[in-house]
């Protein structure tokens, strides 16, 4: 997943090194005809012009026709539509003209990704303004987009762009400025000596519809981070093609498990913008180095007064359905993008705690032992996972009767301690007539078909297998039923699901996946929807978990494959990583990048899936992983056991403390997950998202923000003595462990401590914690809170706390507590940040605040007064962290015991 | 005492009222007993409050007053002010559990909705009702303990017997050893003398031979000069000459034996090859290639493939069938070999049979059955040797495992035929040999030429016999020394383990543990070595075997055998908690130690002592 999606600021350097992954088994651009064709085109070679530009049904419509079409072979025009949506989103669609001679086949448009609410936000375009730009030579049509922004289509040659309002408004984003647009229309028949078949290694792709690719260039303006990405000739483009890659390289632009064709650009002067192409076929994206097109500059007439990054987008099939996001703040772009594809689902509270996984916890006894060891060592965990070996011969929804004779009893025993279990359910179905899933699916014709129309038969864990055709809503609904307690024998309400191998992984298929000419519902070829297959599978599974409790409980489903919109259905992880420091390091840009594409709930396997981490690496991984939105330890079955207590007392203690940090911060994390659910803004964020005008943050992807209040810097090297951390912004930062203040806008060289990685609370924020530790998050429900107030230079701070039942969908009816805490003029105020009246659906909590820690107060008050109760409480010196030995003393309001549900103020006397 | 406690409570309550003037909110319900969760050892610490209003946290970090004791707010980072609440994450909660044994909990268990103490004292916030189950739990525990003690009582006797037996046997063997050493001392110089004499004789013989040869040559030359005419005669003579020469060489050419062996081997290879091919499946030579390649992967110690091998795999996959390709790709994750690798050695005939078996054992890991199934029972592999794991001793009798062969004599080289030199007749035999040699040495006249042939043969025979005997004695000495130098336990209680193997069958595998030697896993005719004897660990409670056969993509196999007190030697519960790291339990009287029995009895006594008290409360 290195770059299933790209954000300009996060491109990594490409180092030529020997990878363990089997490069030869995967196609490069040169072996991919559409990619090779697109890359060989010269800037300015697109000769299409926009004609018949008009307004129709609130959209701008036009026809794209070749400037000089030959008489004997008149080209069919393309239909172009531009529409505007609220909050700064412009949508551009280009497709073949369906009104002409009935096409052989309708090109595929990806269904069920755009959320219905988005379509309701459409602005009804009414007025078209014509203007002559570039000295009156070129005619353009202009439409209103949003306050201060316009959408423009230049007629000849055609170019579409967003600019700041006014004839001389600066460009923000543009398409086809380099004239690389190309749209291969479907042909009726093969021409002479044309060979549509493609061969790769032993696999033949029949390609019955011939070439149908689309490519175009997109330019981002005023971007400060033009990349060190690959050059045109000697390097590979970013490949967006969902693949199961064995032992993937940490530094390759190659395709991995998931794809989100969305790119964000950011620059200091203007801010951020974004471009998203909704297309599920294989995509390749080039990011050009500045000056790449110098020799064509006379043909192109590109503006010279603006910095620009050019990119080339190539897809094997589908239509152009592209979205331009105008920003201008980084958070605006995420918000705009998630207004199209949806925001992250709010997970149940257990799901954001610690998960323990291994391929495989062998049997019930093993499960009980691991569970008991966590308690014995006072290490909290919430979920224990079972990988593929728990099944009867890799028949999902079944249990190996020898190893797991009493699955319900097992789940119930763990549930009695507030713990859940997760089992794996993959999309490959064993072709075994006695297996009910296979029997039903083959009888009902629910499998993906091969190019000859028979059920596709591929090889996966279950041996000879077929794959459920998840693109069909009827089949998804059938699949969802399989998760009911009656159907999934041995499942209980505390059992949740893990979807693996849903790229889909097909061991004997081309590039370890499904042949592109396999057929889905409605005669859609697999090539057209490949990248979305795993998404539909994830969706169907999540719907199953919702259905089994009559829509009451929130589902939890982890998926390996993902696509735009996956955030609505659950968590994803970065797949089969390796136990080395490079993979620890790259987990941060990977999860940050996922967050920028709206997929907030993600993480990497703690410890690294393949190989044995040395103890120091494992400890560092726990210390970093405690801040991943999705926090799970996992390991390959060839590796040594690595549960946190197996490495001696000191290391057990270190890992326990790392996990405790996460549990302590759960109220803060949950509040952030709610923010992601409400606005799309991710839980962990690149520094530049919080500090968009601080250039030093732009290329920093080794530190990250958790919400707006915590900065975390990983330690990525062995036996590190020191670690440098850049603290952005003008305000100070408070070391989370020592409470010491550090200046902002400075690099600090710190001693690398064994027991923690550097983490800082930003001055001006208030972070809610729960300092009591329990076996699992379930038992923390009634525990009191601690508020940590870090005052800024004007002695003020603010923060939020969101609480609900942590389980059901009641919060959607307003059943929650959402507080805003503000501190200024020596007064801490708690006020309602949610809707004024919650009506019938009121979430009730007796929870109180037991401790308020004040960082950065220059006076030393002794008492505080609580209003409206008019009660006085002590201010004393107390520890900043209750664990980890005697630490520094900080000013602490002792036992204010105010309820979090109430309005109150606390005045420092 | 009780009255005093009540008084405390009143004072405590007043204190709160004085300070806050307002009742506490629901979250911090004042405790009925301010000393809740305090262990008996700590009662003195809290008596500090009877003389002073503030006491120090145990770690000395801070002071706190009586109102801060168990007030549901953590003042001491070591938790000393909150023994009865969950406020301090470092705290410990003590539950009395009258009728059963007391328990010390992490503070995180207090009021968390889960009943941890059998007396229910950890859940007092009213949200969770806990039944007092101490009586039942205590009874079960006591019964279990009693049973365990019974086993120990019997086991301790068995152990003593074993030790006695071992002492006798060792004494006997030590006696034998010193006697053998004495014999060696006498025999060695005799053999040397014989050897010397034999060599002298041979030297004389050689000189004699050379002299004769020379004379004959002279004679021949003379004859040659005379009879030069007949060619045929010449040739015949030359032939004779060669024959003679050969006759004088009494040793075969040095390399001959080796060459012969090679020839035989070549022959057998030729014999074997068609066989091997016949065993192979239809895939034929392709597989041979595959296997070679896979073989190189085996030796890849990093566990990750290197580029070169990958390319090989890459090329090869092109020629595979769909199913083979699927299996092949799957095997990257699983580390399993695909079916076609079962016939391993077609291309490497120099591997011995044993190896072939081991490899094929590794390879025919079936796709569907690879989930390692262990038999279900209550045994657990606890890392710590805590009470729980010791308690398991009771269960051994009831297991319905594969009936293990209780013990097996190990046929090993050190038990080789020794009857002719050991035993009571040893000294007389030695005297005889001494005598013979003396007579012989005296008898043979060295400088007599030619050497008396029967004398020479006699010396040779005597030398051969006595040197053979010497080497037998020496090998017995070395095997005895080896045995007696082994770490057989502080009281030699593991003496009987020497030369024994313990077996158990689990599913399709038979596990065989031979202390001081090796541990293996046998499936049909194939044997996988799980490790060679390394040492006892953890005060003779674990036997460790290391450096077994290498795992594909993993470490060398190894095995730990945990020892438990039991009435007979019995191997059970082989498990593989991490891949290629095996564990097993061995019940044995050798572990039934007196001191442990006393501990158990003391524990039972103390449990029983609590009973009358419990009665009062009931």
PDB file of C-alpha atoms in Angstrom, chain A residues 184-267:
ATOM      1  CA  UNK A 184      -9.949   5.213 -26.188  1.00  0.00           C
ATOM      2  CA  UNK A 185     -13.533   4.679 -27.266  1.00  0.00           C
ATOM      3  CA  UNK A 186     -14.878   1.161 -27.473  1.00  0.00           C
ATOM      4  CA  UNK A 187     -14.692  -0.266 -30.967  1.00  0.00           C
ATOM      5  CA  UNK A 188     -17.230  -2.531 -32.622  1.00  0.00           C
ATOM      6  CA  UNK A 189     -14.693  -4.795 -34.157  1.00  0.00           C
ATOM      7  CA  UNK A 190     -11.052  -5.540 -34.239  1.00  0.00           C
ATOM      8  CA  UNK A 191      -9.237  -3.855 -37.060  1.00  0.00           C
ATOM      9  CA  UNK A 192      -6.985  -5.867 -39.281  1.00  0.00           C
ATOM     10  CA  UNK A 193      -3.706  -6.966 -37.687  1.00  0.00           C
ATOM     11  CA  UNK A 194      -4.915  -5.690 -34.389  1.00  0.00           C
ATOM     12  CA  UNK A 195      -4.405  -8.101 -31.530  1.00  0.00           C
ATOM     13  CA  UNK A 196      -6.523  -7.423 -28.495  1.00  0.00           C
ATOM     14  CA  UNK A 197      -5.197 -10.299 -26.464  1.00  0.00           C
ATOM     15  CA  UNK A 198      -2.573  -9.564 -23.861  1.00  0.00           C
ATOM     16  CA  UNK A 199      -0.189 -12.041 -22.363  1.00  0.00           C
ATOM     17  CA  UNK A 200       1.638 -11.686 -19.110  1.00  0.00           C
ATOM     18  CA  UNK A 201       3.755 -14.614 -18.011  1.00  0.00           C
ATOM     19  CA  UNK A 202       1.532 -17.662 -18.361  1.00  0.00           C
ATOM     20  CA  UNK A 203      -1.699 -15.735 -18.275  1.00  0.00           C
ATOM     21  CA  UNK A 204      -3.679 -14.587 -21.264  1.00  0.00           C
ATOM     22  CA  UNK A 205      -6.142 -11.753 -21.055  1.00  0.00           C
ATOM     23  CA  UNK A 206      -8.638 -12.077 -23.926  1.00  0.00           C
ATOM     24  CA  UNK A 207      -9.678  -8.430 -23.770  1.00  0.00           C
ATOM     25  CA  UNK A 208     -12.850  -9.001 -25.800  1.00  0.00           C
ATOM     26  CA  UNK A 209     -13.648  -5.268 -25.829  1.00  0.00           C
ATOM     27  CA  UNK A 210     -10.247  -4.097 -26.921  1.00  0.00           C
ATOM     28  CA  UNK A 211      -8.426  -1.005 -25.707  1.00  0.00           C
ATOM     29  CA  UNK A 212     -10.553   1.361 -23.618  1.00  0.00           C
ATOM     30  CA  UNK A 213      -8.098   3.275 -21.487  1.00  0.00           C
ATOM     31  CA  UNK A 214      -8.250   6.884 -20.407  1.00  0.00           C
ATOM     32  CA  UNK A 215      -5.388   9.175 -19.559  1.00  0.00           C
ATOM     33  CA  UNK A 216      -5.001  12.851 -18.785  1.00  0.00           C
ATOM     34  CA  UNK A 217      -2.763  15.256 -17.014  1.00  0.00           C
ATOM     35  CA  UNK A 218      -3.701  17.150 -13.877  1.00  0.00           C
ATOM     36  CA  UNK A 219      -1.787  20.181 -12.610  1.00  0.00           C
ATOM     37  CA  UNK A 220      -1.665  21.448  -9.050  1.00  0.00           C
ATOM     38  CA  UNK A 221      -0.759  25.103  -8.624  1.00  0.00           C
ATOM     39  CA  UNK A 222       1.245  26.825  -5.922  1.00  0.00           C
ATOM     40  CA  UNK A 223       2.279  23.505  -4.469  1.00  0.00           C
ATOM     41  CA  UNK A 224       5.399  23.735  -2.364  1.00  0.00           C
ATOM     42  CA  UNK A 225       6.144  20.172  -2.397  1.00  0.00           C
ATOM     43  CA  UNK A 226       6.976  19.183  -5.861  1.00  0.00           C
ATOM     44  CA  UNK A 227       8.259  15.833  -5.302  1.00  0.00           C
ATOM     45  CA  UNK A 228      11.315  13.839  -5.805  1.00  0.00           C
ATOM     46  CA  UNK A 229       9.079  11.369  -7.512  1.00  0.00           C
ATOM     47  CA  UNK A 230       9.993   9.194 -10.415  1.00  0.00           C
ATOM     48  CA  UNK A 231      11.024  10.709 -13.713  1.00  0.00           C
ATOM     49  CA  UNK A 232       9.127   9.772 -16.841  1.00  0.00           C
ATOM     50  CA  UNK A 233      11.436   7.290 -18.428  1.00  0.00           C
ATOM     51  CA  UNK A 234      13.552   5.567 -15.899  1.00  0.00           C
ATOM     52  CA  UNK A 235      11.112   5.067 -13.163  1.00  0.00           C
ATOM     53  CA  UNK A 236       7.777   3.527 -12.454  1.00  0.00           C
ATOM     54  CA  UNK A 237       4.600   5.512 -11.939  1.00  0.00           C
ATOM     55  CA  UNK A 238       2.594   5.011  -8.803  1.00  0.00           C
ATOM     56  CA  UNK A 239       0.536   1.971  -9.450  1.00  0.00           C
ATOM     57  CA  UNK A 240      -2.964   1.764  -8.049  1.00  0.00           C
ATOM     58  CA  UNK A 241      -3.919  -1.854  -8.399  1.00  0.00           C
ATOM     59  CA  UNK A 242      -4.990  -3.870  -5.388  1.00  0.00           C
ATOM     60  CA  UNK A 243      -2.528  -6.710  -4.958  1.00  0.00           C
ATOM     61  CA  UNK A 244      -1.447  -9.202  -2.344  1.00  0.00           C
ATOM     62  CA  UNK A 245       2.298  -8.737  -2.430  1.00  0.00           C
ATOM     63  CA  UNK A 246       4.396 -11.240  -0.480  1.00  0.00           C
ATOM     64  CA  UNK A 247       6.991  -9.462   1.669  1.00  0.00           C
ATOM     65  CA  UNK A 248       6.386  -6.053   0.190  1.00  0.00           C
ATOM     66  CA  UNK A 249       9.103  -3.462  -0.090  1.00  0.00           C
ATOM     67  CA  UNK A 250       8.754  -0.453   2.152  1.00  0.00           C
ATOM     68  CA  UNK A 251       9.972   2.010  -0.459  1.00  0.00           C
ATOM     69  CA  UNK A 252       8.311   1.182  -3.751  1.00  0.00           C
ATOM     70  CA  UNK A 253       5.649   3.016  -5.795  1.00  0.00           C
ATOM     71  CA  UNK A 254       4.181  -0.355  -6.570  1.00  0.00           C
ATOM     72  CA  UNK A 255       0.567  -1.378  -6.061  1.00  0.00           C
ATOM     73  CA  UNK A 256      -0.436  -2.921  -2.772  1.00  0.00           C
ATOM     74  CA  UNK A 257      -3.632  -3.995  -1.060  1.00  0.00           C
ATOM     75  CA  UNK A 258      -5.709  -0.864  -1.545  1.00  0.00           C
ATOM     76  CA  UNK A 259      -6.166   2.069  -3.898  1.00  0.00           C
ATOM     77  CA  UNK A 260      -7.537   5.541  -3.403  1.00  0.00           C
ATOM     78  CA  UNK A 261      -7.071   7.651  -6.565  1.00  0.00           C
ATOM     79  CA  UNK A 262      -6.971  10.896  -4.665  1.00  0.00           C
ATOM     80  CA  UNK A 263      -4.144  13.371  -4.533  1.00  0.00           C
ATOM     81  CA  UNK A 264      -3.671  16.337  -2.247  1.00  0.00           C
ATOM     82  CA  UNK A 265      -1.339  19.188  -2.870  1.00  0.00           C
ATOM     83  CA  UNK A 266      -0.196  21.722  -0.376  1.00  0.00           C
ATOM     84  CA  UNK A 267       1.747  24.923  -0.565  1.00  0.00           C
TER      85      UNK A 267
END
